[in-house]
Coordinates of C-alpha atoms in Angstrom, one line a residue:
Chain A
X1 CA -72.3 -3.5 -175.0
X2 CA -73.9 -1.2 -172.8
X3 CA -76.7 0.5 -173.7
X4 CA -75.9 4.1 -171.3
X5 CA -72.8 6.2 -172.1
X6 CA -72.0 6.8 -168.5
X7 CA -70.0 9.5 -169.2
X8 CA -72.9 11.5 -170.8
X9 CA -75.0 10.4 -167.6
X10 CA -73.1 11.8 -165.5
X11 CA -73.6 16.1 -164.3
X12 CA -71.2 19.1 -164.9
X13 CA -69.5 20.5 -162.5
X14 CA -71.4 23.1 -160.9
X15 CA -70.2 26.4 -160.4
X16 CA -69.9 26.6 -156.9
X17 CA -67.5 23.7 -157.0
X18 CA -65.4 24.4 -160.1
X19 CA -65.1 28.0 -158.2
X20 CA -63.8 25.9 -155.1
X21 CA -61.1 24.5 -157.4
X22 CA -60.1 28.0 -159.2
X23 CA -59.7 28.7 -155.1
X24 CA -57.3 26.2 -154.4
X25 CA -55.5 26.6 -157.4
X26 CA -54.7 30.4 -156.3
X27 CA -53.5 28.9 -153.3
X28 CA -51.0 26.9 -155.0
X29 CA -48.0 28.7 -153.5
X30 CA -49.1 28.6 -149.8
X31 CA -49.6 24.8 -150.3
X32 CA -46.1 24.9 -151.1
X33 CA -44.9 26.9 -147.9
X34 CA -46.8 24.9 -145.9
X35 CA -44.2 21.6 -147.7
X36 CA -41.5 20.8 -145.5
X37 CA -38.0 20.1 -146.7
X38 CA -38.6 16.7 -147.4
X39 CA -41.9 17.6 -149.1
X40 CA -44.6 16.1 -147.0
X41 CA -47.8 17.7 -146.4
X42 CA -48.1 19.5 -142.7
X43 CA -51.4 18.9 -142.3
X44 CA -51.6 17.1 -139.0
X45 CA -53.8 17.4 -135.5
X46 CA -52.2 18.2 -132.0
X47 CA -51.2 14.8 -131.1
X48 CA -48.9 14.6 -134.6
X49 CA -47.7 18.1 -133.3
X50 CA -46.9 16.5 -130.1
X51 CA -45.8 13.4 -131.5
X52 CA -43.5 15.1 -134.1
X53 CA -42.1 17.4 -131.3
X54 CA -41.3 14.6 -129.1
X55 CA -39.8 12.6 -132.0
X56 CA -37.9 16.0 -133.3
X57 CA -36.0 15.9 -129.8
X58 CA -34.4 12.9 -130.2
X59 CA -33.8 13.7 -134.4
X60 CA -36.5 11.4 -135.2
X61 CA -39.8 11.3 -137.2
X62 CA -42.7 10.3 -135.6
X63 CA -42.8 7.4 -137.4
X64 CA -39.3 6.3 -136.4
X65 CA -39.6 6.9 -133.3
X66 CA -42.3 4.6 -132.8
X67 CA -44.9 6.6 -132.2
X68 CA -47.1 6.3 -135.2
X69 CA -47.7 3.9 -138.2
X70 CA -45.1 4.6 -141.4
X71 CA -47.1 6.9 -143.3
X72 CA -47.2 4.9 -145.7
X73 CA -48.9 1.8 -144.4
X74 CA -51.5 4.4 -142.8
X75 CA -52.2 5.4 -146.1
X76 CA -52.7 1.5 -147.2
X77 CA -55.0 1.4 -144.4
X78 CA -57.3 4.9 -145.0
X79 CA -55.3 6.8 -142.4
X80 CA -56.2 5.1 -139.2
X81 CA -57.0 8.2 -136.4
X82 CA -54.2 8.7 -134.8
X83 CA -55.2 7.6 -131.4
X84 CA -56.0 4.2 -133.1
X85 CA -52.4 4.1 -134.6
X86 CA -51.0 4.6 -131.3
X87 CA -53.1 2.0 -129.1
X88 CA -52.4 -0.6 -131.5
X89 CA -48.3 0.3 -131.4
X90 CA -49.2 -0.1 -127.7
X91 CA -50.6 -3.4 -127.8
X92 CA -48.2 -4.3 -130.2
X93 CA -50.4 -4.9 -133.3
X94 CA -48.4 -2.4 -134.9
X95 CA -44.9 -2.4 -135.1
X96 CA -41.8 -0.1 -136.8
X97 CA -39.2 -2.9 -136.5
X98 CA -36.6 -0.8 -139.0
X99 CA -35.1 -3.9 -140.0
X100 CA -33.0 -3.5 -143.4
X101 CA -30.9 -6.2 -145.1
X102 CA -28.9 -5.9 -148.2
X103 CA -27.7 -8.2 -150.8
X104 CA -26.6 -7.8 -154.5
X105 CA -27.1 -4.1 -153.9
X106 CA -30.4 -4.2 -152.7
X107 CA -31.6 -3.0 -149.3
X108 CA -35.0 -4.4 -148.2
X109 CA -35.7 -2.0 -144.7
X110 CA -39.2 -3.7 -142.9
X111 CA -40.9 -0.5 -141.5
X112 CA -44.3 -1.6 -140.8
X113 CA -45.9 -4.5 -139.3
X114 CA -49.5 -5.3 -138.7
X115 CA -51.0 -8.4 -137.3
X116 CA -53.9 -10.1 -135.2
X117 CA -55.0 -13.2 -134.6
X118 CA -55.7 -13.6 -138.2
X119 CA -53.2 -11.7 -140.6
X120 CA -50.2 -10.4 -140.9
X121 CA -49.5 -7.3 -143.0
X122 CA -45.8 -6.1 -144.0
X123 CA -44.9 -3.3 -145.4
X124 CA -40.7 -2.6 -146.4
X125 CA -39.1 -0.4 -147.9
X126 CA -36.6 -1.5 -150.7
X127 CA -33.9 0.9 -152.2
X128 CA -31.6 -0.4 -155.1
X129 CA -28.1 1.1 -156.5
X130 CA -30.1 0.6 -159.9
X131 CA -33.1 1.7 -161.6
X132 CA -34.9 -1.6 -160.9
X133 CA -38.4 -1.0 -158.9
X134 CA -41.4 -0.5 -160.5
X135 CA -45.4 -2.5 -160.3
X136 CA -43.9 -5.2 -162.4
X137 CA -40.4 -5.7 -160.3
X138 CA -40.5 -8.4 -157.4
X139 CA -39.3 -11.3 -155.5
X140 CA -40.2 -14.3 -157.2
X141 CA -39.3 -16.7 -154.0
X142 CA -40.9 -15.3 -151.0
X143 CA -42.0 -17.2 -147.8
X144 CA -43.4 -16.1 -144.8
X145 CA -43.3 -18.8 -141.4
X146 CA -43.8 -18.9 -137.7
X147 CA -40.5 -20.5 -136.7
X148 CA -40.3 -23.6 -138.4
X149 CA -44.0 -23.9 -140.0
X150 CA -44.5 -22.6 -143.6
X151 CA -48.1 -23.7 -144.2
X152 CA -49.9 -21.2 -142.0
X153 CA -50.5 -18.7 -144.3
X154 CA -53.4 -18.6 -147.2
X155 CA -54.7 -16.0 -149.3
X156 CA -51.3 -14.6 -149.6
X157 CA -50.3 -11.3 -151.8
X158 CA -47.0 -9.6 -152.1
X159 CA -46.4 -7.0 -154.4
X160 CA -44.4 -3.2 -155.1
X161 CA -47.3 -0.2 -154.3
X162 CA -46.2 1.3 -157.4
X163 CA -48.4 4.4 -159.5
X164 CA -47.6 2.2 -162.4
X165 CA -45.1 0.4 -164.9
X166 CA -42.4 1.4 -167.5
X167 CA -40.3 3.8 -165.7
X168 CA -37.8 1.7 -163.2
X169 CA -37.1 3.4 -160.1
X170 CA -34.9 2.8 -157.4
X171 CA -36.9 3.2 -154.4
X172 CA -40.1 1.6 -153.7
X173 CA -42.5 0.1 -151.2
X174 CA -43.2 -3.3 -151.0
X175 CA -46.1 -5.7 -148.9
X176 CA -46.6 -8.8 -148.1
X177 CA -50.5 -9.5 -147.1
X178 CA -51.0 -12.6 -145.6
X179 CA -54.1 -14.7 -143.7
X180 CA -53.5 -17.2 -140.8
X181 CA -55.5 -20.3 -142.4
X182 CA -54.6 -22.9 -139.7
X183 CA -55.3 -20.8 -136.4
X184 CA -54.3 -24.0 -134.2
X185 CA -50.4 -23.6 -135.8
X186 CA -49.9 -20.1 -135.2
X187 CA -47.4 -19.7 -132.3
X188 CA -46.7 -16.1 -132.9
X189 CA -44.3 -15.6 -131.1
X190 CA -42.3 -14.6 -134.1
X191 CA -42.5 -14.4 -138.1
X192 CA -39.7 -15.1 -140.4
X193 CA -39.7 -13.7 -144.1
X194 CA -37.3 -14.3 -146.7
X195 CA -37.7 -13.0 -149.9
X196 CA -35.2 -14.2 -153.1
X197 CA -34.7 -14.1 -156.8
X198 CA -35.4 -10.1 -157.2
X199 CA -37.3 -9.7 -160.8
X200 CA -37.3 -6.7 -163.1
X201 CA -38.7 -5.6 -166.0
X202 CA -36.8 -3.4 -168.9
X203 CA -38.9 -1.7 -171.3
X204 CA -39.0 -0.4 -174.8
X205 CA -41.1 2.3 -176.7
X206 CA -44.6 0.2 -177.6
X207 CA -48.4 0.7 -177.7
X208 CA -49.0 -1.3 -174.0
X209 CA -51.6 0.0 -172.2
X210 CA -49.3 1.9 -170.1
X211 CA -47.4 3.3 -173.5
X212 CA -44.2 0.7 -173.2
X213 CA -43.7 -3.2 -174.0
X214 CA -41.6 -4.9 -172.6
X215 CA -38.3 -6.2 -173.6
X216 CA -36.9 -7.7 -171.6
X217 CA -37.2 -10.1 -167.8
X218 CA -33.9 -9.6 -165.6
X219 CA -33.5 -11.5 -162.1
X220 CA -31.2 -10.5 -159.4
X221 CA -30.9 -13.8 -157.4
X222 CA -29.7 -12.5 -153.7
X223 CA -31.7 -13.6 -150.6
X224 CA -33.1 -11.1 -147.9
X225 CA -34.5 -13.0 -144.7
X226 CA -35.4 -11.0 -141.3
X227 CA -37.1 -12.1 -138.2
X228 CA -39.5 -10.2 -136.1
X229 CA -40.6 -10.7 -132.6
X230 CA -44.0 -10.8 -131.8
X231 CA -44.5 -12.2 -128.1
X232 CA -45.5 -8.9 -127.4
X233 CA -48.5 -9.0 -128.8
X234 CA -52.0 -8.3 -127.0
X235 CA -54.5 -10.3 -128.3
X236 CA -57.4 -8.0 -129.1
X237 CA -59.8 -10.7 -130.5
X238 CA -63.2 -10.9 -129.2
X239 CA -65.3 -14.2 -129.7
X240 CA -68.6 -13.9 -130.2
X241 CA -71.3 -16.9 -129.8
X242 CA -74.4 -15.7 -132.3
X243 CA -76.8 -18.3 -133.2
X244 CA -78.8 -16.5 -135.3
X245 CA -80.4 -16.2 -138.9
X246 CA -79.4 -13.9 -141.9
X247 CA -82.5 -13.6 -143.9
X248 CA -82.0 -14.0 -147.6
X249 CA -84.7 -14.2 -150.2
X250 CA -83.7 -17.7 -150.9
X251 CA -84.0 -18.8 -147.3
X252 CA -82.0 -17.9 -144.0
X253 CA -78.6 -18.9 -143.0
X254 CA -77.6 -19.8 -139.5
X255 CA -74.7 -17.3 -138.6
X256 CA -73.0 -19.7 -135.5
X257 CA -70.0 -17.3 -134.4
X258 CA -67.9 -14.2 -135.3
X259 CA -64.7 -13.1 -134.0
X260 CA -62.6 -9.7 -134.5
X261 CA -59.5 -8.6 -134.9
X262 CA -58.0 -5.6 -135.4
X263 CA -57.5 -6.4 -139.3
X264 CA -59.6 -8.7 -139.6
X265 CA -63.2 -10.7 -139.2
X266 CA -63.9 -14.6 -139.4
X267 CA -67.8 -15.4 -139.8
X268 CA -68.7 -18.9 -139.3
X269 CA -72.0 -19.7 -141.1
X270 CA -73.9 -23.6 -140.8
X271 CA -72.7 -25.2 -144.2
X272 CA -76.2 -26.4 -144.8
X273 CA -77.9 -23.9 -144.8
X274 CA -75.4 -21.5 -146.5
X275 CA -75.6 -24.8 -150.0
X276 CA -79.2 -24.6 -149.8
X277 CA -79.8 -21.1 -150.7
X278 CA -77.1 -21.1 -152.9
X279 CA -78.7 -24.1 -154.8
X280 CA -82.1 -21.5 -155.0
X281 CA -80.3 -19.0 -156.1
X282 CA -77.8 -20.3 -158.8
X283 CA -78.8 -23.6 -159.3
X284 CA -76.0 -25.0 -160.9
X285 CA -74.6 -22.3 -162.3
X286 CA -71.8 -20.7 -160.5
X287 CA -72.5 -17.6 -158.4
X288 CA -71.1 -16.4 -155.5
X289 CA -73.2 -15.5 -152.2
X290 CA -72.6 -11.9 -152.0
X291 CA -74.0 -11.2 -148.6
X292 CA -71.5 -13.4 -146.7
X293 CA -68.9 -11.2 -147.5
X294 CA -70.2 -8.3 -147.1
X295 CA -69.4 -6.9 -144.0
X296 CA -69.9 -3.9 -142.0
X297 CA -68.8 -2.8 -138.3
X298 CA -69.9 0.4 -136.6
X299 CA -68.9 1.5 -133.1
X300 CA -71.2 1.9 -129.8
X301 CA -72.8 5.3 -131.1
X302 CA -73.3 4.0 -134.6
X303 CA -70.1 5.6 -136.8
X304 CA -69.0 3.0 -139.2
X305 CA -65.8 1.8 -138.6
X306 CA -65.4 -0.7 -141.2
X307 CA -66.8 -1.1 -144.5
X308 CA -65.9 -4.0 -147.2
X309 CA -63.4 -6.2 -147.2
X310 CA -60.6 -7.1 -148.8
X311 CA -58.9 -10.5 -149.4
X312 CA -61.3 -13.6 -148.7
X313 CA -60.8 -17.3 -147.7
X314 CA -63.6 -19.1 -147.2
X315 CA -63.7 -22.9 -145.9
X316 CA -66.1 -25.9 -145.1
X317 CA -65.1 -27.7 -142.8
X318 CA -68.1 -30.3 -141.6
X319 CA -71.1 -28.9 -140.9
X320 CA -69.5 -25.2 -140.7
X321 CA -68.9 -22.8 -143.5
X322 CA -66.0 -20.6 -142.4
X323 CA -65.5 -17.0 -144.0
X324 CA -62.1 -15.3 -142.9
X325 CA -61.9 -12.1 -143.8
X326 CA -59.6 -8.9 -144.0
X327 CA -60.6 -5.8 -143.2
X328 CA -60.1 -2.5 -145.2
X329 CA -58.9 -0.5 -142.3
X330 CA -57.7 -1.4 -138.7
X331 CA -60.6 -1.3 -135.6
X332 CA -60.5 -1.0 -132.2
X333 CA -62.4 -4.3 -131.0
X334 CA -63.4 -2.8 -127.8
X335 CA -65.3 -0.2 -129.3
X336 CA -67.7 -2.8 -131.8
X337 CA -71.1 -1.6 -131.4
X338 CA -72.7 -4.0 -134.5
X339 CA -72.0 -5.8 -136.9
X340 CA -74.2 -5.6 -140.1
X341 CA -73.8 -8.7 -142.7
X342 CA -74.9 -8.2 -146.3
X343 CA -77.3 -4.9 -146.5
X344 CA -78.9 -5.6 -143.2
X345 CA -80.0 -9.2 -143.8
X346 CA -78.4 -9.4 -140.1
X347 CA -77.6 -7.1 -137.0
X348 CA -75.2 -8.8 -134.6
X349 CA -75.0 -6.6 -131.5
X350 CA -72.2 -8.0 -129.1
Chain B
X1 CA -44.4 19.6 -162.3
X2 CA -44.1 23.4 -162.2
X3 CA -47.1 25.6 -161.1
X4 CA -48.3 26.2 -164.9
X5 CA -48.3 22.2 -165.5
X6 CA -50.1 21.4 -162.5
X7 CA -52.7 23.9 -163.3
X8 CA -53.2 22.7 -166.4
X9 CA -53.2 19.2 -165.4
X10 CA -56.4 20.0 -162.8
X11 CA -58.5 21.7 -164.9
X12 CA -58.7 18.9 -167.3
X13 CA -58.8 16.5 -164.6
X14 CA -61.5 19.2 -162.6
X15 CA -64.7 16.9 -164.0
X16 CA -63.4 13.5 -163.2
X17 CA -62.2 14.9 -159.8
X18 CA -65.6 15.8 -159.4
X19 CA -66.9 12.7 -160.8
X20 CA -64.9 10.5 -158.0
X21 CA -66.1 12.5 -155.0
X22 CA -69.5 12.9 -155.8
X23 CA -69.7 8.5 -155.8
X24 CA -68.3 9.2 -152.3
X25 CA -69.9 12.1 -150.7
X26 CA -72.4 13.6 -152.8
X27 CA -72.9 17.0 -151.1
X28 CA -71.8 19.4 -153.5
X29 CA -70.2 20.9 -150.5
X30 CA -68.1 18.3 -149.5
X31 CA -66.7 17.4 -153.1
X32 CA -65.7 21.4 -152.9
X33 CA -63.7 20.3 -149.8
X34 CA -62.4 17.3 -151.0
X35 CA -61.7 18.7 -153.9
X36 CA -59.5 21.4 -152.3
X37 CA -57.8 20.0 -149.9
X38 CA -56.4 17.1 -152.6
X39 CA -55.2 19.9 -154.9
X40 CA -53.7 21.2 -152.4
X41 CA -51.9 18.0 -150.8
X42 CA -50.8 17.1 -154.2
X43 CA -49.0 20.2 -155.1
X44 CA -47.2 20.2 -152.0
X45 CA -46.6 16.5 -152.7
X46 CA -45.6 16.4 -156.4
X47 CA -41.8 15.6 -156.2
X48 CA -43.1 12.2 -155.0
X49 CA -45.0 11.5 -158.3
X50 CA -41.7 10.3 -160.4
X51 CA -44.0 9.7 -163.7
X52 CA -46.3 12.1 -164.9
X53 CA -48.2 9.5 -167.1
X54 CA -49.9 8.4 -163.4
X55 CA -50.8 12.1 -162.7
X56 CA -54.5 11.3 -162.5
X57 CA -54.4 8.0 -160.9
X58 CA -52.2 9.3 -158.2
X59 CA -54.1 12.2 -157.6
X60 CA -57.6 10.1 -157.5
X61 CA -55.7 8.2 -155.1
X62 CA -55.1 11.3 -153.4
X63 CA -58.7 12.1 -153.8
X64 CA -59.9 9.2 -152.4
X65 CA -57.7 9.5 -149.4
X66 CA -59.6 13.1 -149.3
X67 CA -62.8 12.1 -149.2
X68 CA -62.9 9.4 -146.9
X69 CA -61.2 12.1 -144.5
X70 CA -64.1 14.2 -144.9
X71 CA -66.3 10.8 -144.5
X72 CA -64.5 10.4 -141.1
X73 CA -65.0 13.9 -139.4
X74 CA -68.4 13.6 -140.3
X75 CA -68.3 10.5 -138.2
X76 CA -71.0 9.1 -140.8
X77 CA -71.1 6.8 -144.2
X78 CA -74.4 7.9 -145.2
X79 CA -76.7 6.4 -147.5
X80 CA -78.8 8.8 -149.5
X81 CA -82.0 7.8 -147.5
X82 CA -80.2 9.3 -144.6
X83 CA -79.4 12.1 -146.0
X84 CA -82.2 14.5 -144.4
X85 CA -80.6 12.8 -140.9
X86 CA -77.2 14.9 -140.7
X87 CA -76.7 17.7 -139.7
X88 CA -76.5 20.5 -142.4
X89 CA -77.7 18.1 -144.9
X90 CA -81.4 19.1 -145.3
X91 CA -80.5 22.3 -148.1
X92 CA -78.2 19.7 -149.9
X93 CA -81.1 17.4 -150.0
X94 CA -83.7 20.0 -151.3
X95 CA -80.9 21.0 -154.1
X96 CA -79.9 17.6 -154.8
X97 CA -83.5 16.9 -155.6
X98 CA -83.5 19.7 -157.7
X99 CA -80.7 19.6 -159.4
X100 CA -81.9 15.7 -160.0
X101 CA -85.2 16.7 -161.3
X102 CA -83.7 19.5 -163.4
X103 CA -81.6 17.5 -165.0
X104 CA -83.8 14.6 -165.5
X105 CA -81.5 11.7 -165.7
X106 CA -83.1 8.9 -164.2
X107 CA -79.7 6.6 -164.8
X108 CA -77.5 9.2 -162.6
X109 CA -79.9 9.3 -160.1
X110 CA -79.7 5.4 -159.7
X111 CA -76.5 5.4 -159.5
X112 CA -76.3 8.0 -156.7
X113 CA -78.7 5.3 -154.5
X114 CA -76.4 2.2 -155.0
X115 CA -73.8 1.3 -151.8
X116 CA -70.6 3.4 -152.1
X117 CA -69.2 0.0 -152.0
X118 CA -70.8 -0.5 -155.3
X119 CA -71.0 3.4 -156.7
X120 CA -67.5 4.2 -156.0
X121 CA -66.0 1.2 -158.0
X122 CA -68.8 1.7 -160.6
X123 CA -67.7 5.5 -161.4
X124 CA -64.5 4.5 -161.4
X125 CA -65.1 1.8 -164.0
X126 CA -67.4 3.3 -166.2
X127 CA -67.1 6.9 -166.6
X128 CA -63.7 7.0 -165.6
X129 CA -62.1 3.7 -167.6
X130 CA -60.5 2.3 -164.8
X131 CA -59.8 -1.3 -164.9
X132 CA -60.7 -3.7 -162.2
X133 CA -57.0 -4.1 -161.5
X134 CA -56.0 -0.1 -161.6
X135 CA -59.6 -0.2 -159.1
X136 CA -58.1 -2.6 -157.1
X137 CA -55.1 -0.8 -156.4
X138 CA -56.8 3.1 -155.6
X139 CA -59.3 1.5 -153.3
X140 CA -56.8 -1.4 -151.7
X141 CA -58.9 -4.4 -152.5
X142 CA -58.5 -7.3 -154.4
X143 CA -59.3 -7.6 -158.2
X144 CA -61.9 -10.4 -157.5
X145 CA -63.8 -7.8 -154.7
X146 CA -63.8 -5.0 -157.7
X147 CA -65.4 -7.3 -160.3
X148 CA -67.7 -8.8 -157.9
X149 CA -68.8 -5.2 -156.8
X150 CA -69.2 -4.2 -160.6
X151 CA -71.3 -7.3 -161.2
X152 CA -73.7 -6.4 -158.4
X153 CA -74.1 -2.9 -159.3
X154 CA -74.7 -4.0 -162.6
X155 CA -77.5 -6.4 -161.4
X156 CA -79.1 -3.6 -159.0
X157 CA -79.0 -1.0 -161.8
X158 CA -80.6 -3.3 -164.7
X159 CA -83.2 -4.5 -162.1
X160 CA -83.8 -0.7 -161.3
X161 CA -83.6 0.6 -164.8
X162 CA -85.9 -1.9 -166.1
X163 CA -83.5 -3.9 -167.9
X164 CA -81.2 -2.0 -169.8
X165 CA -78.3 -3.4 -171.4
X166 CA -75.2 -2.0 -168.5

């Protein structure tokens, strides 16, 4: 039990800011003229403007017309600039494919791809004739491969970017997040997915923590497979030699190499070392060594570009401890000033 | 959602809004902006929120989204330390420290010097009752990441506030 209510901690809003939000609110109607037909938010820069003009020529949206990420995946990714979005479409990191399949009345439409050296991220779109999508719906078979290889992939998530549960829809978005465990047995030259056995949820009135229980599990068994090319790809890794120490409390860990991607960063540290100040730290209890996951990259003038992480495999493999990483947004590799492990305990300028 | 609806819906959300931005950008200022500019991208955007049980999630998410924008024109992630640093910054330092001292709370102020990594997460959690999971999801990492960051700011803050019970 905790001895602070937070809440209580925690300061009013002052009146400068609670007058900001009276302002906004009295702008309520020009937000609204500002909504297009289709209700998304105009609020872009010049190179959307040209970008949507361009696209708006040919009767397309940006987005379809390959010019810039599906909005939706750029919001999965904290809305990449828009120069970024573009070079990696141009080096084929990013991709639209708009590659839809139906069966049993369910369309699954692939409208984003992301991928490096190290991950693959997919993002579809999935419309159903029935209320059937929501956070709980999904395929309960799915496998992603490079041509004939299934065991590539680790650290694997797929699931619906819903708000929430209870109330089925009958459009949502779906992604697959996957990391490239065995480097040596990625061809990528193209990735197969094939997703089967669609699951739902139906719901009754209930006291769940989302204010329905459910009543029921329903599976649609159809199969959606699709293949995307990826021979285009550039590969923007860099390798980096390091061969030097992150200072810890406990001791100092050899960091050998680093390479990164786009989407993601793989740290190798020396095993040894990396058991030996775990052992001063934890003992024998079990812990977790914080600081080799924590990550942070920041361009040539010292702007962050990265910050945290998100899925995590970490392997030893003889005398190497290797840390493979996903990044929270997408980078541009060429512009890596440093790379800052832990809170400082080391700098690694390329 | 009609006009009246949304209204209402802010206003009682206005503190929690406020709440969320400050664990991001702390200058007053800026959580004015961020604030703003997410009321206004979600009324324009409400049609896409089917369920209006999510309101506040979605438009934290929105929020978020907001305030890392802001994060990104500044072309800085700042730590409080390097506050004085940016440009513009050095009144909302003298008033944070005011406002700090004014209000005396020692715990607040604590939690204003963790990481973001770690306050951001930690707002959420505690004074706003998200769970790890629902955390997961607004800031698009894993469940694991969330409780790990939670457990380290809970370490940090009951080494720095002289072990009290967190």
């Amino acid at each position: 039990m905790s001895d602070i209510n937070w809440k209580r901690e925690m300061p009013d809003v002052p009146e400068a800011v609670h007058e900001a939000v009276l302002e906004a609110l009295k702008k309520l109607d020009k937000a609204e003229d500002r909504t297009d037909s289709k209700g998304k938010h105009r609020r872009r820069k010049t190179l959307v403007v040209l970008a949507a003009a361009l696209a708006a020529a040919f009767g397309m949206t940006a987005a379809a017309a390959g010019l810039l990420w599906n909005e939706r995946a750029a919001e999965e990714f904290h809305n990449p600039a828009l120069s970024l979005q573009q070079e990696t479409i141009e080096s084929g990191v990013a991709d639209i494919p708009d590659i839809s399949v139906t069966d049993k009345g369910i369309t699954v439409t692939a409208v984003q791809t992301l991928r490096d050296e190290n991950r693959v991220y997919l993002l579809f779109k999935v419309s159903s004739e029935e209320a059937v999508i929501d956070g709980n719906s999904g395929f309960e078979d799915w496998k992603l491969y490079d041509g004939e290889i299934t065991d590539i992939f680790g650290n694997m998530g797929a699931q619906f970017l819903c708000e929430g549960t209870g109330e089925l829809l009958t459009e949502g978005y779906y992604m697959i997040d996957a990391m490239n465990v065995i480097k040596e047995d990625w061809k990528g030259e193209k990735l197969s997915v094939c997703l089967s056995d669609f699951s739902y949820y139906t719901y009754e009135s209930g006291d769940s923590e989302e204010g329905k229980s459910v009543q029921a599990a329903h599976h649609i068994d159809g199969v959606w497979e699709m293949e995307f090319p990826l021979e285009n790809v550039e590969n923007q890794t860099h390798h980096y030699e390091v061969g030097q120490k992150m200072e810890l409390p406990e001791g100092s860990i050899l960091v050998k190499s680093m390479e990164i991607s786009p989407l993601s960063i793989e740290v190798v540290y020396d095993r040894a070392d990396a058991d030996k100040v775990f052992q001063a730290r934890y003992g024998e209890e079990d812990g977790s060594l914080w600081e080799l996951f924590a990550v942070k990259i920041l361009d040539k003038e010292g702007n962050v570009m990265n910050e945290g992480v998100g899925g995590v495999s970490s392997a030893n493999q003889g005398e190497d401890k290797t840390v493979l990483m996903e990044l929270s947004g997408v980078i541009d590799t060429e512009e890596v000033g440093s790379i800052e492990l832990g809170e400082k305990n080391l700098v690694f300028r390329p | 959602m009609d006009k009246e609806e949304f209204t209402r819906q802010i206003l009682a959300m206005e503190k929690s809004m406020y709440h969320v931005a400050k664990s991001i950008l702390r200058c007053d200022e800026d959580c004015a902006d961020a604030m703003q500019n997410a009321i206004l991208a979600a009324y324009s955007r409400r049609d896409d929120l089917r369920n209006r049980n999510y309101f506040k999630t979605w438009l934290t998410r929105i929020l978020i989204n907001e305030c890392y924008g802001i994060l990104r024109k500044k072309k800085e992630v700042v730590g409080l330390e390097e506050y004085p640093e940016l440009p513009g910054q050095a009144e909302f330092t003298q008033a944070f420290s005011e406002v700090e001292a004014e209000n005396g709370s020692e715990v607040f102020l604590e939690l204003q010097r963790l990481e973001e990594k770690y306050r951001l997460p930690f707002t959420l959690h505690y004074v706003e009752g998200y769970s790890a999971k629902e955390i997961g999801k607004l800031l698009q990492i894993s469940e694991g990441n969330v409780k790990t960051r939670l457990y380290r700011a809970r370490n940090i803050l009951r080494e720095r506030l002289k072990g009290v019970q967190i």
